[in-house]
């Protein structure tokens, strides 16, 4: 007699295969689920293995488009970077994978979900919080090489040992990358890339998945987006992470540029704070929380006029912005130019400065002259 | 009969030479002042020119060390970046230059200071706010090629026209830069670099000015720190800026790394907000304001344990962190490792997650199942 | 021959009457405009006076409903309080008054608008920024006794001289106010009051203007909402302000209560920051700015579930919350109760605490025992 | 044979007496510890009870002065209010009590600490996080009627049932409180009260404990500081709380006033954000965390010039600020007055406004006229 159905996030690897067998032996009907978010994987081999190990059903789900559209695009809009450096590749994949797992569990009438994430990783938290939020049941297993980037936890002596070269799967070593740059033109609408064109050869992509995959390809070819960092995990520990996020890095730079070009500076200042909040929430596993919903809504609102084209070159691990244009630009050439008068009257500037100085002069008068050298 | 003394920030160039002559003709005693903050300049030629044009006194002041120690170092501690990209090279130079000008004016009994900054630039604001704060009088002229970086305002069609190659003075074109990396080890104390060693050749520097100059040299050699951005000026306009900040870019990356390695994550989160505030204040000319004093104090406090060594390589416009070590590290290898028990008990993680999930489950229950796909 | 049309914000008082005459003498066609935002004023007398002084046209506009709905309600949603104390009564009136003035100017083909605000007040800034934002032309005059509150600038020695009793127009002296409380029930939808009922006598109001006017009446009767503060003006000076905001104070307390009751705590934390930003923007005259539009949009979004009833009593200058109920409440009685198990398992709490403590223990271990007494 | 020593936070009540007996029966040597933080308690009776139940040692510790100086004063400096209403009375008591308990445990060589706090309350978290931070061991019991305020958890139907009158121990019902106000003058140095004088009768207090106790007495006599709120607990639940904080409420109003009077407005804006952060940290139990240390340091720095006297009246539940004076005031009477020229030139204001308007005009031009009514 079955103890019930369990949906297991299955990778085809040793860990989750063991979990599969163990769950079966415990008397559960095991449904395996493998999400395709762009990782390099033999999905059919995994299916056969799962079946041979006794899975009642096997789901292999192509989530690539919804991963890019529903999870990566909001991160691009947010300029999402955790602790100034990490582009949240793994962190945005977890809620995407867990969301489908929970949908399968509901549909199949399974009361259990299972995963193989270790207790110390952030991924356990991200997975489980998503599951609890969307369907109140249990444990989920994880796999890690995904479309957006590849991460490796390297619990080694952090100083002397550099990351081994073969750790990187998506990006060329910049030393070995081509000496000729690719020049790309990326077009944005509402803060999201809608088209990329390679100015060298005219190749062009215009679906979410194609655009992102192509940027991964070009970025990877030029060694863009490798980082070796020590990060602060949610649970309060520091750990070293080696990440590669080629397409995400190209997009971050391009989006920053078109956003600054088209968005009012004071709106951007508020939005910048919301973006930092978004990054923390996503890193910590709270994608499906009321506050993250709220922040995503506000950020999306801020992107309404983030529209236009950015030209950039990619070479030897670097992305260089070459120029930008937009129908919604706040950049007023006449205003900036020295020769043409817009609303700006140079005489007003002196009054502006003196009014700003009223407070400073009062303050320093009060402090006495001691502050001159402080 | 003299109308009084005026201290003119003099560059030796056409603009400020005209101002000198004009002030003299108006009946002022003109004292010229030229600050050496590391720019490429023939100071003696400027002195002679000023004297020949009728300056009563000529001051040529070597501010390089105080520029690095009093202005660049606090910016390094703050990870100061304006609007996610601009490293504030010009912005930190202004209060440094104006501070000395005001000191000279006080010492010489001059009631006027003068400068040649254009009305539309941020530099007029930065200069004048500093002067008003430290000594309540008027106008100051500016010069721009400084130690920290070189900026150019390019009021051209922003998309089609790329920045011309000869605009860059401090940095090699990455395409033409060496194919062999330099590996540097930078040592920090209290968030400030105290030593740099080139692991390739053993060259080592350990004074503030030497360290910074050497990082400019190595960074420049490898084409590090070029950006082409549209920025939001204080006065409410967008303008294009081409900047090169080689040493500052290397330091930003190294400091970010050692800071994340040694600072508690929640302290860092608060400090990150203060750093953004610092950047806005400095960009907008408020270095000598009570709030900037306050923020600098708080940031300096946060840096007490930011100590250790960072190894990095510089190549083709990029800076790669290779590793780090610190006597004050919060990185606990045992804790991160899977095999060793510290204070961390894997069983606690489940309780932790379930408690965090209480709120999420309540929320989604209230929302109904509609949120599954939101 | 006329120099053109000017719309003058006219109060009927001496200052703006002088402006009217002066403008006429300068050769302008003067259109006077008097906004009724609830102040105690003889509007017909003002009309006659304007006509007798030579106004070409006289507009007396009843803005009371749009003032409450378009300006006060968003402030209620934001819990708008400047510098922790000032409820922004005058500050929200300015953009309301200036908006209509600009509409009249457009409609009448007037290129000028005029006002009598003094240079040092915030009101000049609020008025003029609104005019510039909505229609790029000049000066506007102001009047101050309005529906939401009454302000007085008292430039006296701030310590010894207390505000004279007859300064207050809307509120009774609490010492002289009734000894019997009024108990009110206020109903909110989307963070905005839609109905108020007096539980003592059954009186009930349900339009925006009636609700707000009634709360002013009851609050005023009980001496609610008087403050005597020193505030920081936009322009960098401190000034003393005596304000009375009876209805606004009742609403602030009631809204705070229903909001905390119905809103997720992490959403509220983000919204709290946006509310502070909103208050600064409105105080400083930036109601019609892109950033204030953005912030209002985000705050309104946060109010979608702020719905329910609050009971409170008003007595001797105080507002006491008695209770609240909501169909959207996140308050789960079972969960809070000690006896009933919801998603909450007491055993999880220990794991939760220990995981939170991992970081603290590491930190204090590193610091040594010296921190025990810090 | 003993299993070891345990320090039990003992209240003399039923719950902790049961714990005492239970621990003894389990084979522990029990040391009881009772903190006097100002609550109304028969300490000697508790001592005898503990001894009679088999406590090996009994510690009764007078923490009143250190509670006020080390914990309440920093909260006063921060204007600490959680979720805009709760003055954190209980929250600041927990780390104070637990700190001494941990000191006793260290001194007595006890490896265990124990408490009787229920799993659902915030107090368990506050207690245990402090213990873990300062000494890595376990469980602690709590008592609640303390010097700063009295809290009651009322898990009743929140709307219909009002808080019963006898719930309040420190404050008179405002309806029954005197009809004659007390006028107090409170003197601050570095943001902390150093003296209080009653202007009615000349009574004066000048030690930390005396000042705070006296403010509790006067505030309580006039019914100041009662609130009935629904709050958001750390653990993710909402709960109703009835609090009375008479002295704390008087101090909050007085401190807000002297702070706004003496502090630069932009410093205050940054400090306000830090105060909100402080409140969240303290509410959530993180007093002894690196981030709370950091925030306290920054707030203390901001208070250096918060010095002067505030006069206020207390009547029928309300606190009215009457006036303030300070040797460090930034309030410049000449500057505020209309007749005297300081650094302020009215002509500058127009330039200031027009420069601020440049951005707004550009924005609305771009948006078209549609925004007029938005």
XYZ file of C-alpha atoms in Angstrom, chain D:
374
model
C 25.484 13.556 40.655
C 24.653 16.935 39.119
C 24.081 17.309 35.391
C 25.519 20.805 35.698
C 24.502 24.291 36.690
C 21.648 26.217 35.121
C 20.873 29.896 35.625
C 17.116 30.308 35.519
C 15.501 33.675 34.909
C 13.014 33.419 37.750
C 9.984 35.623 38.345
C 8.537 34.139 41.512
C 5.425 33.231 39.559
C 3.898 29.875 38.778
C 5.514 29.238 35.403
C 9.101 29.754 36.373
C 8.565 28.036 39.733
C 7.486 24.957 37.804
C 10.571 25.204 35.632
C 12.733 25.471 38.734
C 11.290 22.289 40.235
C 11.429 20.455 36.945
C 15.083 21.360 36.345
C 15.980 20.265 39.861
C 14.217 16.956 39.361
C 16.148 16.468 36.136
C 19.319 16.664 38.171
C 20.501 20.221 37.538
C 21.852 22.650 40.103
C 19.521 25.599 39.669
C 20.673 29.181 40.216
C 17.734 31.587 40.079
C 18.125 35.097 38.842
C 15.604 37.906 39.169
C 16.235 41.254 37.506
C 14.845 44.439 38.977
C 14.202 46.753 36.054
C 11.609 48.789 37.921
C 8.636 46.446 37.913
C 6.296 46.311 40.930
C 7.481 43.129 42.617
C 8.127 41.688 46.092
C 11.702 40.652 45.503
C 12.277 39.198 48.965
C 9.200 37.012 48.702
C 10.548 35.724 45.397
C 13.908 35.005 47.007
C 12.299 32.966 49.761
C 10.138 31.069 47.346
C 13.120 30.181 45.185
C 15.101 28.969 48.175
C 12.181 26.936 49.453
C 11.853 25.276 46.031
C 15.491 24.208 46.112
C 17.488 26.894 44.303
C 21.195 26.500 45.059
C 21.735 30.230 44.796
C 19.452 33.197 44.354
C 20.510 36.400 42.573
C 18.325 39.485 42.726
C 19.932 42.151 40.607
C 19.082 45.815 40.527
C 19.493 46.703 36.840
C 17.418 49.871 36.899
C 20.200 52.345 36.301
C 21.927 50.348 33.592
C 18.557 49.655 31.982
C 17.892 53.372 31.689
C 21.411 54.416 30.732
C 22.511 51.602 28.451
C 19.226 50.657 26.827
C 16.524 53.328 27.154
C 18.793 56.296 26.430
C 19.979 54.898 23.071
C 16.319 54.291 22.188
C 15.544 57.910 23.069
C 18.405 59.116 20.882
C 17.051 57.015 18.030
C 13.439 58.232 18.432
C 12.834 54.510 18.399
C 9.310 53.619 17.345
C 8.423 50.300 15.733
C 5.903 50.432 12.904
C 5.208 54.119 13.636
C 3.616 53.455 17.048
C 5.239 50.992 19.452
C 7.921 52.447 21.721
C 9.784 49.155 22.237
C 9.486 49.033 26.030
C 9.645 45.251 26.331
C 12.049 44.940 23.446
C 14.791 46.996 25.092
C 14.339 45.207 28.432
C 15.182 41.762 27.077
C 18.838 42.298 26.134
C 19.374 44.109 29.443
C 18.032 41.190 31.491
C 19.751 38.535 29.414
C 23.109 40.319 29.523
C 23.267 40.058 33.308
C 22.012 36.481 33.258
C 24.850 35.552 30.954
C 27.352 37.348 33.173
C 26.123 35.348 36.151
C 26.306 32.125 34.198
C 29.908 32.831 33.177
C 30.878 33.794 36.714
C 29.179 30.790 38.285
C 30.495 28.399 35.679
C 27.008 27.498 34.529
C 26.674 26.024 31.058
C 22.914 26.400 30.927
C 20.532 29.313 31.153
C 16.810 28.853 31.206
C 13.687 30.933 30.779
C 9.938 30.519 30.554
C 9.154 32.517 27.435
C 6.555 31.029 25.159
C 7.569 29.986 21.698
C 5.281 32.398 19.882
C 6.400 35.610 21.532
C 9.096 37.925 20.326
C 10.593 37.731 23.789
C 11.908 34.236 23.326
C 13.820 35.457 20.303
C 15.143 38.574 22.002
C 16.280 36.644 25.024
C 17.864 33.769 23.206
C 19.619 35.837 20.539
C 21.222 37.883 23.303
C 22.335 34.772 25.125
C 23.757 33.189 21.988
C 25.525 36.411 21.053
C 27.143 36.966 24.425
C 27.610 33.347 25.527
C 26.792 30.394 23.334
C 24.261 28.371 25.403
C 20.409 27.916 25.801
C 16.847 28.706 26.929
C 15.728 31.685 29.071
C 12.466 32.531 30.864
C 10.876 35.988 30.927
C 8.870 38.338 33.108
C 7.075 41.333 31.694
C 5.997 44.201 33.996
C 9.022 46.426 33.715
C 10.185 49.918 34.362
C 9.681 51.323 30.917
C 6.219 50.062 30.233
C 3.754 47.279 30.697
C 2.578 45.103 27.866
C -0.264 42.704 27.607
C -1.000 40.278 24.841
C -4.757 40.238 24.345
C -5.690 37.390 22.038
C -9.335 38.401 21.860
C -11.662 39.439 19.130
C -9.902 42.650 18.248
C -12.836 44.819 17.275
C -15.648 44.483 19.709
C -13.723 43.889 22.886
C -11.927 46.951 24.128
C -9.030 46.584 26.490
C -10.373 46.305 30.074
C -9.547 49.297 32.252
C -7.688 47.294 34.907
C -5.160 46.147 32.328
C -3.287 49.398 32.736
C -0.945 49.544 35.713
C 1.205 52.617 35.141
C -1.212 55.115 33.640
C -4.405 56.734 34.835
C -7.389 56.663 32.539
C -7.165 60.080 30.816
C -10.876 60.610 31.537
C -10.098 60.436 35.255
C -6.781 62.268 35.142
C -6.282 65.785 36.585
C -7.683 68.843 34.859
C -4.561 70.829 35.643
C -1.489 70.406 33.489
C 2.045 69.833 34.678
C 4.615 71.941 32.890
C 8.027 70.292 32.620
C 11.364 71.537 31.440
C 13.655 68.777 30.199
C 17.312 69.446 29.551
C 19.244 67.364 27.035
C 22.943 66.804 26.440
C 24.086 64.627 23.508
C 20.493 63.643 22.876
C 19.968 62.292 26.373
C 17.923 63.894 29.179
C 20.131 65.090 32.021
C 17.600 67.005 34.065
C 13.860 67.469 34.440
C 12.219 70.309 36.352
C 8.538 70.664 37.098
C 7.723 74.327 36.585
C 4.595 74.009 38.736
C 6.346 73.065 41.967
C 10.050 73.337 41.254
C 10.740 69.628 41.758
C 13.886 68.664 39.872
C 15.671 65.391 39.051
C 19.083 64.907 37.543
C 20.206 61.291 37.540
C 19.229 58.975 34.723
C 17.072 56.748 36.895
C 15.425 59.638 38.749
C 14.669 61.543 35.564
C 13.095 58.543 33.906
C 11.140 57.455 36.996
C 9.815 60.963 37.462
C 8.688 61.173 33.844
C 6.930 57.846 34.304
C 5.199 59.249 37.369
C 4.054 62.508 35.789
C 3.177 60.868 32.478
C 1.265 58.129 34.262
C -0.634 60.629 36.413
C -1.919 62.300 33.225
C -2.664 59.095 31.324
C 0.080 59.560 28.742
C 1.325 56.760 26.493
C -1.433 54.175 26.220
C -1.741 52.374 22.914
C -3.799 49.474 21.605
C -2.214 48.187 18.424
C -1.896 45.222 16.137
C 1.790 44.673 15.545
C 3.793 42.498 13.177
C 5.948 40.037 15.066
C 9.365 39.009 13.839
C 8.154 35.502 13.264
C 5.615 36.628 10.727
C 2.390 36.901 12.642
C 0.241 39.825 13.607
C -0.757 40.173 17.234
C -2.603 42.682 19.334
C -0.679 44.550 21.985
C -1.846 46.903 24.714
C 1.054 49.032 25.904
C 1.597 51.923 28.289
C 4.819 53.918 28.088
C 4.252 57.206 29.937
C 7.829 58.397 30.483
C 8.984 57.096 27.127
C 6.230 58.998 25.334
C 7.115 62.293 27.039
C 10.755 61.765 26.162
C 10.066 60.875 22.548
C 8.179 64.138 21.998
C 10.770 66.230 23.822
C 13.691 64.591 22.055
C 12.090 64.954 18.621
C 11.732 68.625 19.331
C 15.241 69.393 20.525
C 16.711 67.197 17.792
C 14.887 68.972 14.972
C 15.900 72.252 16.553
C 19.613 71.517 16.731
C 20.380 69.047 13.960
C 21.050 69.826 10.318
C 18.079 68.707 8.239
C 20.047 66.473 5.880
C 21.887 64.786 8.727
C 18.518 64.243 10.353
C 17.131 62.648 7.220
C 19.907 60.064 7.196
C 19.636 59.612 10.944
C 15.878 59.069 10.627
C 16.523 56.073 8.392
C 19.042 54.706 10.864
C 16.510 55.155 13.681
C 13.937 53.087 11.802
C 16.573 50.415 11.247
C 17.474 50.529 14.935
C 13.830 50.039 15.897
C 13.450 47.002 13.660
C 16.647 45.462 14.963
C 15.692 45.974 18.594
C 12.144 44.748 18.041
C 13.485 41.648 16.361
C 15.951 40.850 19.124
C 19.188 41.951 17.463
C 20.453 44.428 20.072
C 23.701 42.487 20.359
C 24.443 42.233 16.665
C 27.224 43.889 14.683
C 24.692 45.918 12.693
C 22.947 47.227 15.812
C 26.315 48.163 17.313
C 27.088 50.016 14.109
C 23.751 51.798 13.996
C 23.977 52.810 17.653
C 27.424 54.237 17.040
C 26.208 56.286 14.079
C 23.137 57.543 15.935
C 25.218 58.528 18.955
C 27.520 60.471 16.621
C 24.517 62.355 15.262
C 23.540 63.446 18.784
C 26.699 65.383 19.613
C 24.993 68.750 19.275
C 21.517 67.709 20.437
C 21.617 69.905 23.465
C 19.212 72.338 25.099
C 15.960 72.660 27.000
C 12.418 71.794 25.993
C 9.357 73.045 27.812
C 6.198 70.988 27.542
C 2.887 70.501 29.256
C 1.275 67.168 30.123
C -2.486 66.928 30.320
C -5.245 64.366 29.707
C -3.072 61.895 27.840
C -1.328 64.527 25.727
C 2.109 66.105 25.609
C 2.296 69.630 24.179
C 5.607 71.197 23.270
C 5.603 74.797 24.473
C 9.044 75.976 23.434
C 12.735 75.137 23.216
C 16.138 76.799 23.446
C 19.664 75.640 22.734
C 23.209 76.988 22.708
C 23.771 74.861 19.579
C 20.694 75.951 17.714
C 20.746 76.215 13.950
C 17.707 78.418 14.229
C 18.796 81.811 13.043
C 16.198 84.361 13.993
C 17.636 86.967 11.711
C 17.585 84.608 8.783
C 13.963 83.628 9.301
C 12.797 87.152 9.859
C 11.643 88.989 6.803
C 13.454 92.197 7.519
C 17.020 91.199 8.077
C 19.417 90.006 5.390
C 21.689 87.141 6.297
C 23.280 84.949 3.655
C 19.846 84.773 2.129
C 19.032 86.935 -0.857
C 15.389 86.751 -1.990
C 16.516 87.170 -5.591
C 18.439 83.904 -5.391
C 15.220 82.019 -4.638
C 13.870 82.538 -8.123
C 17.030 81.171 -9.701
C 16.913 78.274 -7.285
C 13.334 77.472 -8.257
C 13.932 77.808 -11.971
C 16.924 75.485 -11.835
C 14.854 72.928 -9.922
C 12.136 73.374 -12.515
C 14.380 72.608 -15.518
C 13.940 68.883 -14.978
C 10.209 69.120 -14.295
C 9.539 71.187 -17.368
C 11.511 68.813 -19.581
C 9.618 65.877 -18.145
C 6.176 67.321 -18.610
C 7.005 68.563 -22.065
C 7.941 64.980 -22.931
C 4.771 63.633 -21.376
C 2.596 66.138 -23.171
C -0.225 67.947 -21.541
C -1.941 64.753 -20.482
C -0.281 64.991 -17.088
C -2.143 68.129 -16.041
C -4.888 66.121 -14.392
C -2.963 63.045 -13.293
